[in-house]
Amino acid sequence: MKIGILTGGGDCPGLNAVIRAVVRKGITTYGDQVIGILEGWKGLLYDGMTEELNIDEVSGILHRGGTILKSSRTNPYKEKDGPERIKENVKRIGLDGLVAVGGEDTLGVAYRLFKEHELKVVGVPKTIDNDLPGTDYTFGFDTAVNIATEAIDRLHTTAESHNRVIVVEVMGRHAGWIAVEAGLAGGADMILIPERPFDIEEVCEAILKRHKRGRDFSIVVVAEGAKMPEGTEGEGYIAQEKEVDAFGHIRLGGIGHVLAKEIKKRTGFQTRVTILGYLQRGGTPTAFDRILATRFGIAAIDLIHQGGFGQMVSLRANRVVPIDMKVVTQKIRTVDIDLYNIAEVFFG
Ligand code: F6P
């Protein structure tokens, strides 16, 4: 078979491990020809955006972050005759199947193209946010949590030396998974997430209580998608710019600064802010993410050969199983409140 593979949306550690697995098993087990599609869905809208992937091209990439195929947030449904052009290009290239590696946006498009244009596609779920429905974990998340945890550990020592409150802003647009897991692992004194509206007075009271019992510093972890409460500066989402991307998302970021100002105003403590940003997405994947991404890649090429189009691979109770890709059109997977409740025991 001639199989295409593309990576779309925000990059994350582990994408190269998926590509490597698809190419290795496709070529050695099935005798496939594998074609890399460049820059996500964009690579199927234009000519000349493909390259054949042989064993050599995927050698030495397992531990490398990013994606050798590059990525974009191109939405074919926002381009003139987008879906039709994709169909024509798939035919012209002669693809018998396509592996789409992405989050809710990339896989949402894959599902629509499957339903409306009979595109022979299988999905592989990825996002550092870990908020895709249908899978217990997406790869990239574990790496992001480890990076954020190390940052919190480091910030602890400097916060303690200076008796400061340090606000650490992590990614997580709609769900606070990174904030909760890194905050829990790093011993955060407060964790603020999009799923749980917060009261600024209560946050400050908890910090004051902690300082009263002799702990002169605090670490507050906040997800970029948390909302500032009513009546505070900035109120609501804090965005970096008003423009939305091709999937209608605004670029969030900056709540850490707004929050730190409020904390300083209400407690009088010195506050500092660290925004981890793209550090959480760059660089080498953890062993967990390399293994999960490899398992997903192997399962995806098998799924193609089983004719499981319109499905995506997923992790359920530590087994990799196929699931109807329609699941990505459902409500995002928000933080497990039981986990948040555990983290909450250590607040203040
Ligand atoms: O979806 C993953 C993610 O890293 C989010 O956590 C973040 O809000 C967003 O992507 C940033 O997107 P961009 O790469 O377009 O700046």
XYZ file of C-alpha atoms and ligand atoms in Angstrom:
364
model
C 0.000 0.000 0.000
C 1.005 3.635 -0.373
C 0.475 5.290 3.014
C 0.608 9.005 3.830
C 1.374 10.444 7.241
C 0.937 14.009 8.502
C 1.373 15.841 11.801
C -0.947 18.806 12.473
C -1.622 21.392 15.196
C 0.780 22.384 17.952
C 3.845 20.145 17.957
C 4.699 17.974 20.932
C 7.465 15.600 21.990
C 6.872 12.104 20.592
C 5.687 13.003 17.071
C 8.904 11.684 15.554
C 8.519 8.418 17.468
C 5.107 7.898 15.810
C 6.509 8.655 12.343
C 9.412 6.247 12.937
C 7.080 3.463 14.078
C 4.707 3.877 11.124
C 7.591 3.874 8.635
C 9.470 0.956 10.219
C 6.488 -1.342 10.522
C 4.926 -0.188 7.239
C 8.040 -0.959 5.240
C 9.416 -4.018 7.029
C 6.201 -5.867 7.867
C 3.789 -4.764 5.164
C 6.090 -3.748 2.297
C 4.405 -0.312 2.186
C 5.645 2.850 0.579
C 5.326 5.689 3.107
C 4.859 9.294 2.029
C 5.394 12.135 4.495
C 2.953 15.018 4.036
C 4.531 18.315 5.114
C 3.002 20.896 7.476
C -0.184 19.093 8.441
C -3.268 19.479 6.242
C -1.482 22.237 4.305
C 0.662 19.564 2.645
C -2.418 18.040 1.024
C -3.757 21.376 -0.223
C -0.731 22.188 -2.359
C 1.519 20.305 -4.784
C 5.102 19.480 -3.932
C 4.639 19.195 -0.187
C 5.469 15.515 0.198
C 8.586 13.432 0.635
C 9.069 9.698 0.624
C 10.094 8.297 3.996
C 12.449 5.355 3.993
C 14.125 3.647 6.949
C 17.093 6.044 6.667
C 14.937 9.154 6.986
C 13.519 7.959 10.300
C 16.736 6.694 11.760
C 17.970 8.629 14.825
C 14.756 10.588 15.382
C 13.173 8.645 18.280
C 14.519 10.979 20.944
C 14.131 14.185 18.954
C 11.386 16.683 19.803
C 9.294 18.469 17.162
C 8.330 16.744 13.941
C 10.469 16.025 10.890
C 7.288 16.569 8.832
C 6.681 20.044 10.321
C 3.254 21.129 11.459
C 0.686 23.870 10.951
C -2.750 24.808 12.150
C -4.161 24.836 8.599
C -7.891 24.143 8.471
C -8.920 22.812 5.017
C -12.512 23.809 5.766
C -11.377 27.451 5.869
C -9.584 27.225 2.491
C -11.244 27.673 -0.903
C -12.374 24.222 -2.110
C -10.176 22.786 0.657
C -11.783 19.337 1.080
C -12.069 18.830 -2.698
C -8.414 19.799 -3.194
C -7.395 17.321 -0.511
C -9.390 14.575 -2.204
C -7.771 15.345 -5.570
C -4.270 15.430 -4.107
C -4.761 12.146 -2.278
C -5.798 10.627 -5.608
C -2.926 12.253 -7.511
C -0.338 11.011 -4.986
C -2.047 7.608 -5.048
C -2.510 7.195 -1.299
C -4.326 4.050 -0.164
C -4.471 5.276 3.412
C -3.487 8.216 5.589
C -2.313 8.468 9.202
C -3.260 11.838 10.718
C -1.445 12.643 13.952
C -3.046 15.511 15.841
C -5.336 16.900 18.486
C -8.997 17.870 18.430
C -8.592 20.190 15.422
C -6.491 17.955 13.140
C -8.480 14.842 14.008
C -11.774 16.760 13.823
C -10.883 17.585 10.198
C -9.818 13.955 9.597
C -13.161 12.706 10.865
C -15.111 15.174 8.707
C -13.099 14.256 5.604
C -13.749 10.582 6.345
C -17.492 11.152 6.750
C -18.049 13.653 3.979
C -15.407 12.616 1.428
C -14.636 8.990 2.288
C -10.994 9.824 3.050
C -9.238 6.647 4.133
C -7.754 8.009 7.324
C -6.872 6.737 10.786
C -6.029 9.039 13.690
C -3.283 9.187 16.322
C -4.097 11.425 19.314
C -1.481 13.914 20.520
C -1.447 17.077 22.606
C 0.522 18.244 25.601
C -2.812 19.398 27.078
C -4.019 15.766 27.512
C -7.590 16.912 26.923
C -8.617 14.688 23.999
C -11.656 12.525 24.735
C -11.451 8.775 24.104
C -7.924 8.151 25.382
C -6.498 7.976 28.903
C -3.367 9.817 27.784
C -2.048 11.657 24.779
C 1.691 11.558 24.196
C 3.564 14.812 24.814
C 1.702 15.363 28.073
C 4.099 13.370 30.239
C 7.072 15.336 28.906
C 5.289 18.644 29.557
C 4.467 17.558 33.124
C 8.078 16.573 33.770
C 9.411 19.871 32.424
C 6.907 21.848 34.510
C 7.684 19.775 37.625
C 11.389 20.423 37.290
C 10.672 24.131 36.864
C 8.537 24.154 40.034
C 11.327 22.392 41.954
C 13.800 25.023 40.826
C 11.446 27.904 41.574
C 10.930 26.574 45.102
C 14.525 27.230 46.108
C 14.629 30.779 44.797
C 11.158 31.583 46.194
C 12.300 30.325 49.595
C 15.546 32.302 49.555
C 13.686 35.561 48.910
C 10.429 34.987 50.820
C 8.507 35.422 47.597
C 5.305 34.205 46.033
C 6.142 32.797 42.603
C 3.345 32.331 40.118
C 4.146 29.657 37.513
C 2.000 29.768 34.377
C 1.740 26.531 32.422
C -0.065 25.596 29.209
C -3.568 24.156 29.108
C -6.117 25.963 27.044
C -9.349 24.306 28.135
C -8.113 21.808 30.693
C -5.716 22.101 33.606
C -4.045 18.680 33.368
C -0.480 20.008 33.226
C -1.147 22.409 36.113
C -2.664 19.713 38.328
C -0.140 16.951 37.661
C 2.956 19.183 37.733
C 1.552 21.086 40.710
C 0.903 17.856 42.582
C 4.325 16.430 41.735
C 6.073 19.712 42.539
C 4.230 20.389 45.801
C 2.462 23.578 44.674
C 0.731 25.610 47.383
C -2.124 26.549 45.068
C -3.244 25.306 41.628
C -5.669 27.266 39.476
C -7.275 25.637 36.441
C -9.944 26.448 33.824
C -12.331 23.812 35.209
C -12.514 25.408 38.672
C -13.389 29.110 38.829
C -11.478 30.590 41.749
C -12.033 33.301 44.307
C -9.022 35.621 44.558
C -9.762 36.340 48.221
C -9.595 32.617 49.056
C -6.324 32.243 47.136
C -4.781 35.128 49.081
C -6.163 33.876 52.410
C -4.521 30.484 51.817
C -1.191 32.164 51.060
C -1.464 34.391 54.157
C -2.339 31.378 56.327
C 0.720 29.541 55.032
C 2.987 32.506 55.697
C 1.509 32.853 59.214
C 2.576 29.339 60.052
C 6.132 30.249 59.173
C 6.362 29.301 55.522
C 7.519 32.572 54.012
C 7.203 31.623 50.377
C 4.550 30.113 48.119
C 4.312 28.552 44.684
C 1.104 29.182 42.774
C 0.616 27.169 39.565
C -1.893 28.546 37.082
C -3.051 27.125 33.756
C -3.094 29.665 30.926
C -6.794 28.933 30.364
C -7.862 29.726 33.940
C -10.110 32.783 34.136
C -9.563 35.824 36.340
C -12.578 36.181 38.620
C -15.187 38.895 38.216
C -14.222 42.220 39.681
C -10.462 41.703 39.232
C -8.207 43.303 36.655
C -8.448 41.518 33.330
C -11.542 39.501 34.358
C -12.028 36.346 32.277
C -9.510 34.755 29.907
C -6.199 36.543 29.516
C -5.163 36.471 25.873
C -1.944 37.535 24.179
C -3.788 38.820 21.144
C -7.377 39.113 19.972
C -6.855 37.314 16.644
C -8.071 33.747 16.415
C -6.401 30.909 14.493
C -8.019 28.893 11.652
C -9.863 26.792 14.252
C -11.189 29.787 16.161
C -8.793 29.632 19.134
C -7.374 32.760 20.722
C -3.766 32.691 21.852
C -3.917 32.577 25.635
C -1.151 33.599 28.009
C -0.367 36.221 30.611
C -2.729 35.310 33.439
C 0.368 34.739 35.609
C 1.211 38.458 35.533
C -2.345 39.603 36.229
C -2.683 37.136 39.086
C 0.665 38.066 40.625
C -0.356 41.742 40.686
C -3.589 40.884 42.513
C -1.733 38.688 45.023
C 0.802 41.431 45.727
C -1.953 44.026 46.096
C -3.937 41.879 48.542
C -1.140 40.251 50.585
C 1.725 42.716 50.351
C 4.150 39.865 49.578
C 6.789 40.201 46.882
C 5.621 38.295 43.847
C 7.383 37.063 40.734
C 6.134 35.300 37.615
C 7.508 32.555 35.382
C 5.684 31.646 32.198
C 6.919 28.277 30.960
C 5.340 28.608 27.503
C 6.845 26.663 24.625
C 9.576 25.122 26.787
C 6.864 22.610 27.711
C 6.484 21.553 24.083
C 10.067 21.555 22.894
C 12.884 19.073 23.203
C 13.323 15.434 23.936
C 10.339 13.260 24.948
C 10.308 11.285 28.193
C 10.598 7.491 28.028
C 6.846 7.256 28.701
C 6.033 9.459 25.704
C 8.511 7.660 23.422
C 6.922 4.332 24.293
C 3.312 5.551 24.034
C 4.008 7.280 20.704
C 5.724 4.146 19.387
C 2.797 1.954 20.474
C 0.357 4.379 18.817
C 2.370 4.415 15.571
C 2.510 0.626 15.380
C -1.221 0.363 16.136
C -2.032 3.005 13.496
C -0.255 1.203 10.653
C -1.913 -2.057 11.729
C -5.291 -0.287 11.756
C -4.749 0.928 8.191
C -4.063 -2.638 7.087
C -7.163 -3.856 8.910
C -9.188 -1.227 6.992
C -10.126 0.578 10.224
C -10.647 3.943 8.553
C -12.517 6.600 10.513
C -11.015 5.264 13.752
C -8.186 6.464 15.957
C -5.835 4.557 18.217
C -6.235 5.236 21.919
C -4.929 4.176 25.306
C -7.569 2.543 27.520
C -6.519 0.910 30.802
C -2.963 0.646 29.461
C -3.979 -1.158 26.272
C -3.812 0.447 22.850
C -7.169 -0.038 21.168
C -9.002 1.494 18.187
C -11.981 3.764 18.806
C -14.404 5.626 16.501
C -12.760 8.949 15.648
C -16.112 10.656 16.169
C -15.087 10.800 19.832
C -12.851 13.813 19.088
C -15.926 15.884 18.217
C -17.292 15.377 21.733
C -16.658 17.477 24.831
C -12.968 17.771 25.746
C -11.619 15.662 28.594
C -11.314 17.900 31.611
C -9.312 17.306 34.780
C -10.352 14.452 37.005
C -11.761 16.304 39.991
C -10.653 13.514 42.374
C -7.081 14.286 41.376
C -7.631 17.998 41.951
C -9.078 17.226 45.376
C -5.887 15.375 46.290
C -3.764 18.353 45.217
C -6.068 20.650 47.218
C -5.171 18.901 50.491
C -1.750 20.524 50.205
C -2.917 24.069 49.427
C -2.030 26.872 51.804
O -2.736 22.685 22.165
C -1.472 22.666 22.669
C -1.018 24.065 23.018
O 0.352 24.014 23.384
C -1.822 24.759 24.109
O -1.455 24.371 25.400
C -1.547 26.206 23.815
O -2.573 27.031 24.273
C -1.503 26.220 22.319
O -1.116 24.943 21.907
C -0.553 27.237 21.734
O -0.710 27.233 20.353
P 0.268 27.889 19.281
O 1.306 26.866 18.956
O -0.615 28.136 18.105
O 0.842 29.126 19.882
